[in-house]
mmCIF file of C-alpha atoms in Angstrom:
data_model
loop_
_atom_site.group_PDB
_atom_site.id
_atom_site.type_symbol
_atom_site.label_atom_id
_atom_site.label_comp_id
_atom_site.label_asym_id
_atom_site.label_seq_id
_atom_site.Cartn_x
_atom_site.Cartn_y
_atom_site.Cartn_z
ATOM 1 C CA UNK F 1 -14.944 13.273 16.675
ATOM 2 C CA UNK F 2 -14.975 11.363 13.304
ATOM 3 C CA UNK F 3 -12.438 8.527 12.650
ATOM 4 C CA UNK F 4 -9.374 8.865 10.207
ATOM 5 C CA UNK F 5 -8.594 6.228 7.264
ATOM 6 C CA UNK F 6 -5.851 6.381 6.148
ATOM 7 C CA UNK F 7 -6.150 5.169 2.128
ATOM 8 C CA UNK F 8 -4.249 4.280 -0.436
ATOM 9 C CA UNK F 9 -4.559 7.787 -3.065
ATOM 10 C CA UNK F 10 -5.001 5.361 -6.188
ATOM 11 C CA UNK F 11 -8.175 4.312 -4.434
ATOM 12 C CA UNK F 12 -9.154 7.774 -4.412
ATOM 13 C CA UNK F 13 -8.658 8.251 -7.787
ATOM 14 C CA UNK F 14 -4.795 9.849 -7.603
ATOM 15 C CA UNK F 15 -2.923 9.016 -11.198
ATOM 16 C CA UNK F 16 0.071 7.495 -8.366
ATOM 17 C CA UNK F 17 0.418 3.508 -9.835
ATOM 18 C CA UNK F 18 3.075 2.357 -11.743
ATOM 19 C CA UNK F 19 1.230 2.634 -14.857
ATOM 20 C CA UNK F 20 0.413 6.288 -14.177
ATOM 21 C CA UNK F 21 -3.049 5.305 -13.525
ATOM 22 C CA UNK F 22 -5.609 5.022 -10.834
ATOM 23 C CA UNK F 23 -7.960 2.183 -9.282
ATOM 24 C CA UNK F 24 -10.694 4.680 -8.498
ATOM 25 C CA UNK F 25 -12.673 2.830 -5.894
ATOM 26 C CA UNK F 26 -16.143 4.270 -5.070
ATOM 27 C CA UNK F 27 -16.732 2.488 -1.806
ATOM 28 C CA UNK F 28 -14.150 5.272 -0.622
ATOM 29 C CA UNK F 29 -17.342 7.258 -0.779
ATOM 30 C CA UNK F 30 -19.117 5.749 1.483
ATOM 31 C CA UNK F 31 -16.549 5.825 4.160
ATOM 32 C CA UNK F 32 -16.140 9.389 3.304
ATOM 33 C CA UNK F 33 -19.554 9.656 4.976
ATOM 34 C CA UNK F 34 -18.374 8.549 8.528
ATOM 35 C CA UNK F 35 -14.868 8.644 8.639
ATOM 36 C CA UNK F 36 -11.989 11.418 7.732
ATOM 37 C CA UNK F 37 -9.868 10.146 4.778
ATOM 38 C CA UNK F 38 -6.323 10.901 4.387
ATOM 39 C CA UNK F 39 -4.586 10.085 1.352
ATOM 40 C CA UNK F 40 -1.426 8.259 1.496
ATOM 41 C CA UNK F 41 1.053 6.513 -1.496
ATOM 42 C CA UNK F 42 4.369 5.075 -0.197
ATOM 43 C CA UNK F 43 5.606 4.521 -3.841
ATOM 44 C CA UNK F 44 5.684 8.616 -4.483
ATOM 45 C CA UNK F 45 6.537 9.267 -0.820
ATOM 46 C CA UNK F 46 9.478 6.945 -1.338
ATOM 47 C CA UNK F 47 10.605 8.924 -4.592
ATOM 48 C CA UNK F 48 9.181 6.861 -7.047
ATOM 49 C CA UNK F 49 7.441 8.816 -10.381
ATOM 50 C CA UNK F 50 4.333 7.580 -12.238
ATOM 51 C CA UNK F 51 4.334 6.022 -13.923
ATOM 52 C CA UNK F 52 7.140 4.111 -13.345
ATOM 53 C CA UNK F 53 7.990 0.072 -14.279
ATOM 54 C CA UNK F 54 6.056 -2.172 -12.090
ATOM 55 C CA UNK F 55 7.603 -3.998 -8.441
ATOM 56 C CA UNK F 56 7.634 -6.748 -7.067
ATOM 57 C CA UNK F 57 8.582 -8.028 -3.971
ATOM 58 C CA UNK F 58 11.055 -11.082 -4.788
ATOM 59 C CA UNK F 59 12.098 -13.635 -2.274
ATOM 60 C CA UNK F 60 9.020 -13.609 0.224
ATOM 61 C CA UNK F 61 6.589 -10.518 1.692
ATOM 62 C CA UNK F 62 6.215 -7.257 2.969
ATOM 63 C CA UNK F 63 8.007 -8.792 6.125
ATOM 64 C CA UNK F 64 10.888 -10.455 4.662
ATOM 65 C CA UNK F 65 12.013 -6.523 3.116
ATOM 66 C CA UNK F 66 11.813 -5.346 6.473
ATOM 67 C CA UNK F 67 13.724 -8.236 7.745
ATOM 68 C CA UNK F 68 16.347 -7.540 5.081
ATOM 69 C CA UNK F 69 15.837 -11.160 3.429
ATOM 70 C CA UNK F 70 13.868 -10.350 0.646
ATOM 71 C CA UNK F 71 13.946 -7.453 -1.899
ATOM 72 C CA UNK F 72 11.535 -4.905 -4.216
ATOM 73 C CA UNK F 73 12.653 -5.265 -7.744
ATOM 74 C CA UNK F 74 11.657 -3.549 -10.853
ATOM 75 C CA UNK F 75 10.233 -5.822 -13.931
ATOM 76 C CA UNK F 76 13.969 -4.218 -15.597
ATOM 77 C CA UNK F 77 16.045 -5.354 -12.822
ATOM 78 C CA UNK F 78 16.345 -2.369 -10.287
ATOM 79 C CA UNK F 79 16.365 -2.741 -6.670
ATOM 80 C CA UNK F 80 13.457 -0.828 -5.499
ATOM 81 C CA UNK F 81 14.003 -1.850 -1.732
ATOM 82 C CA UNK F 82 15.180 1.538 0.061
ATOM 83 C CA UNK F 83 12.524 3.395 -1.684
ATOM 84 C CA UNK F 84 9.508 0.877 -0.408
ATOM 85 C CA UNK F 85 11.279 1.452 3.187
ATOM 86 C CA UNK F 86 11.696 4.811 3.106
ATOM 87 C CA UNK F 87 7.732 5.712 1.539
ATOM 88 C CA UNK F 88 6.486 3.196 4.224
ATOM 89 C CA UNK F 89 8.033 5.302 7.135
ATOM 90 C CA UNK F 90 6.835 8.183 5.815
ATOM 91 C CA UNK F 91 3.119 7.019 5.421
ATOM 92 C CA UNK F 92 3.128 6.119 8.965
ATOM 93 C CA UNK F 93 4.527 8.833 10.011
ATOM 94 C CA UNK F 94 1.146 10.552 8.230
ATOM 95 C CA UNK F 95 -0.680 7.810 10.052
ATOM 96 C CA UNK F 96 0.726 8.665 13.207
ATOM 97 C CA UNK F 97 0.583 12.879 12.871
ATOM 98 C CA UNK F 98 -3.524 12.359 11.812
ATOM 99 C CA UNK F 99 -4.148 9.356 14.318
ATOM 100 C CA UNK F 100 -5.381 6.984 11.999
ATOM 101 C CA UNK F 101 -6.216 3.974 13.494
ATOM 102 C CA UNK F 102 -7.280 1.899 10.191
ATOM 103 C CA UNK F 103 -6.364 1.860 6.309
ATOM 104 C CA UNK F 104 -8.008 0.909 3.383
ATOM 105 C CA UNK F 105 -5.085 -0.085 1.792
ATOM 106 C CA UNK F 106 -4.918 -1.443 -2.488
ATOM 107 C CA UNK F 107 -4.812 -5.465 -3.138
ATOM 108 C CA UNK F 108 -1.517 -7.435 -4.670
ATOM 109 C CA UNK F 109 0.084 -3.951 -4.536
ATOM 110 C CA UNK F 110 4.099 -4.298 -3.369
ATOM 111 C CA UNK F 111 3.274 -1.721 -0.774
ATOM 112 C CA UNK F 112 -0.076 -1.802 0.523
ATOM 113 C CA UNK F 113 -1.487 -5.630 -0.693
ATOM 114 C CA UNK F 114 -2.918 -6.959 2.602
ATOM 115 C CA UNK F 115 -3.066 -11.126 2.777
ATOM 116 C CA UNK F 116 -1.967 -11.726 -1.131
ATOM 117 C CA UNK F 117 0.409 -9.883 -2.974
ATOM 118 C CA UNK F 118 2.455 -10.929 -6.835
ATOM 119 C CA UNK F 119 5.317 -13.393 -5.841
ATOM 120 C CA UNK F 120 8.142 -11.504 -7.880
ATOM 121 C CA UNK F 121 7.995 -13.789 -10.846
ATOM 122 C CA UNK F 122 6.460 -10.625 -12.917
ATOM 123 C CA UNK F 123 3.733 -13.196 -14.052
ATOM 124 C CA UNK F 124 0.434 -12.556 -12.600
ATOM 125 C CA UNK F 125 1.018 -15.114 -10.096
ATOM 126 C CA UNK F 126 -0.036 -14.336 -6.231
ATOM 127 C CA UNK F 127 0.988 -15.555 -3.014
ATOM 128 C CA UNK F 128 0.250 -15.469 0.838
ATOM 129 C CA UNK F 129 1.694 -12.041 2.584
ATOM 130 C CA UNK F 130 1.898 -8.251 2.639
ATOM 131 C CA UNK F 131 3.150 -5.597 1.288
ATOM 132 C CA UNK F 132 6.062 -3.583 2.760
ATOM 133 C CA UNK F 133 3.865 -0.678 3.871
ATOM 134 C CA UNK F 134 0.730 -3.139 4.753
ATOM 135 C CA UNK F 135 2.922 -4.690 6.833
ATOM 136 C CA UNK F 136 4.431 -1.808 8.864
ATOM 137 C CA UNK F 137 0.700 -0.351 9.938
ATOM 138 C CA UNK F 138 0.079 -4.172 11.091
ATOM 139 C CA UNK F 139 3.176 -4.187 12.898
ATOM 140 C CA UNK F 140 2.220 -0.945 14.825
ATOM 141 C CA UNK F 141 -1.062 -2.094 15.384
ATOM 142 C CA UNK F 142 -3.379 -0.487 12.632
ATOM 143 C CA UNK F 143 -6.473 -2.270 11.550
ATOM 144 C CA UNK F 144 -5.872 -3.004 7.880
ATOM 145 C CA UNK F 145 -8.981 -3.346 5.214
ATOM 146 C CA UNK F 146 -8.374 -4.538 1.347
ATOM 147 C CA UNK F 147 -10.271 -2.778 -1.446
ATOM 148 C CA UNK F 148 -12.984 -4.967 -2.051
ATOM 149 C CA UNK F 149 -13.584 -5.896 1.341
ATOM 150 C CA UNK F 150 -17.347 -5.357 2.328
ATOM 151 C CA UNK F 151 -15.601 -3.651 6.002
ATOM 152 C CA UNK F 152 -15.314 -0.791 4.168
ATOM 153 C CA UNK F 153 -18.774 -0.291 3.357
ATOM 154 C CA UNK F 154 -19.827 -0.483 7.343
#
């Protein structure tokens, strides 16, 4: 029986960012050749549209929105929070159904950034952490991969 990867769709090529765009990776090809890949955006599951104005998480990480002490905010000011929460829970519960034990999961993203994600000043600028949905599949014990990271391509 193959593995399943659960991956981010704008790696896959899915118009799903903010900017109604995708981040076409084609690494995802090569772990097309060993592994079943399911795709997965907890923006759109959560409701949000592409494109859409671009999130941030402000007031700490992935873990601080599911701790309640930080938020998701829009660059015009809307709270963003329930709709993170509720996209992440659905993701895993794809994860879960298809028994997906890792993720290749998109960098700096609000939702899936794994070790480094923007630091809600809507300025380019990075800091340590994850993103809300990143966060969730780490909590429950799924191995987590970044684009980019040379994991993928073994």
């Amino acid at each position: 029986m193959r593995p399943v990867w659960l991956v981010s769709a704008c790696l896959l090529g899915e118009r799903c960012r903010y900017d109604g765009g995708h981040c076409y990776d084609p690494a995802v090809e090569e772990l097309k050749k060993r592994a079943d890949v399911v795709p997965v955006c907890p923006e759109t599951l959560g409701g949000l549209e592409a494109p859409r104005a671009p999130s941030e998480i402000v007031g700490g990480t992935g873990a601080d929105v599911w701790n309640g002490t930080a938020k998701v905010l829009d660059a015009e000011g809307r709270d963003r929070t329930q709709a993170f929460l509720t996209g992440a829970k659905k993701a895993m519960e794809i994860c879960k159904r298809c028994g997906a034990h890792s993720a290749l999961v998109k960098s700096n993203s609000p939702s899936c950034g794994y070790g480094t994600i923007y630091d809600g000043s809507f300025g380019d600028t990075k800091r340590g952490g994850n993103g809300v949905f990143t966060q969730l599949l780490l909590d429950r014990g799924v191995r987590v991969v970044c684009d980019g990271d040379a994991a993928v391509r073994r």
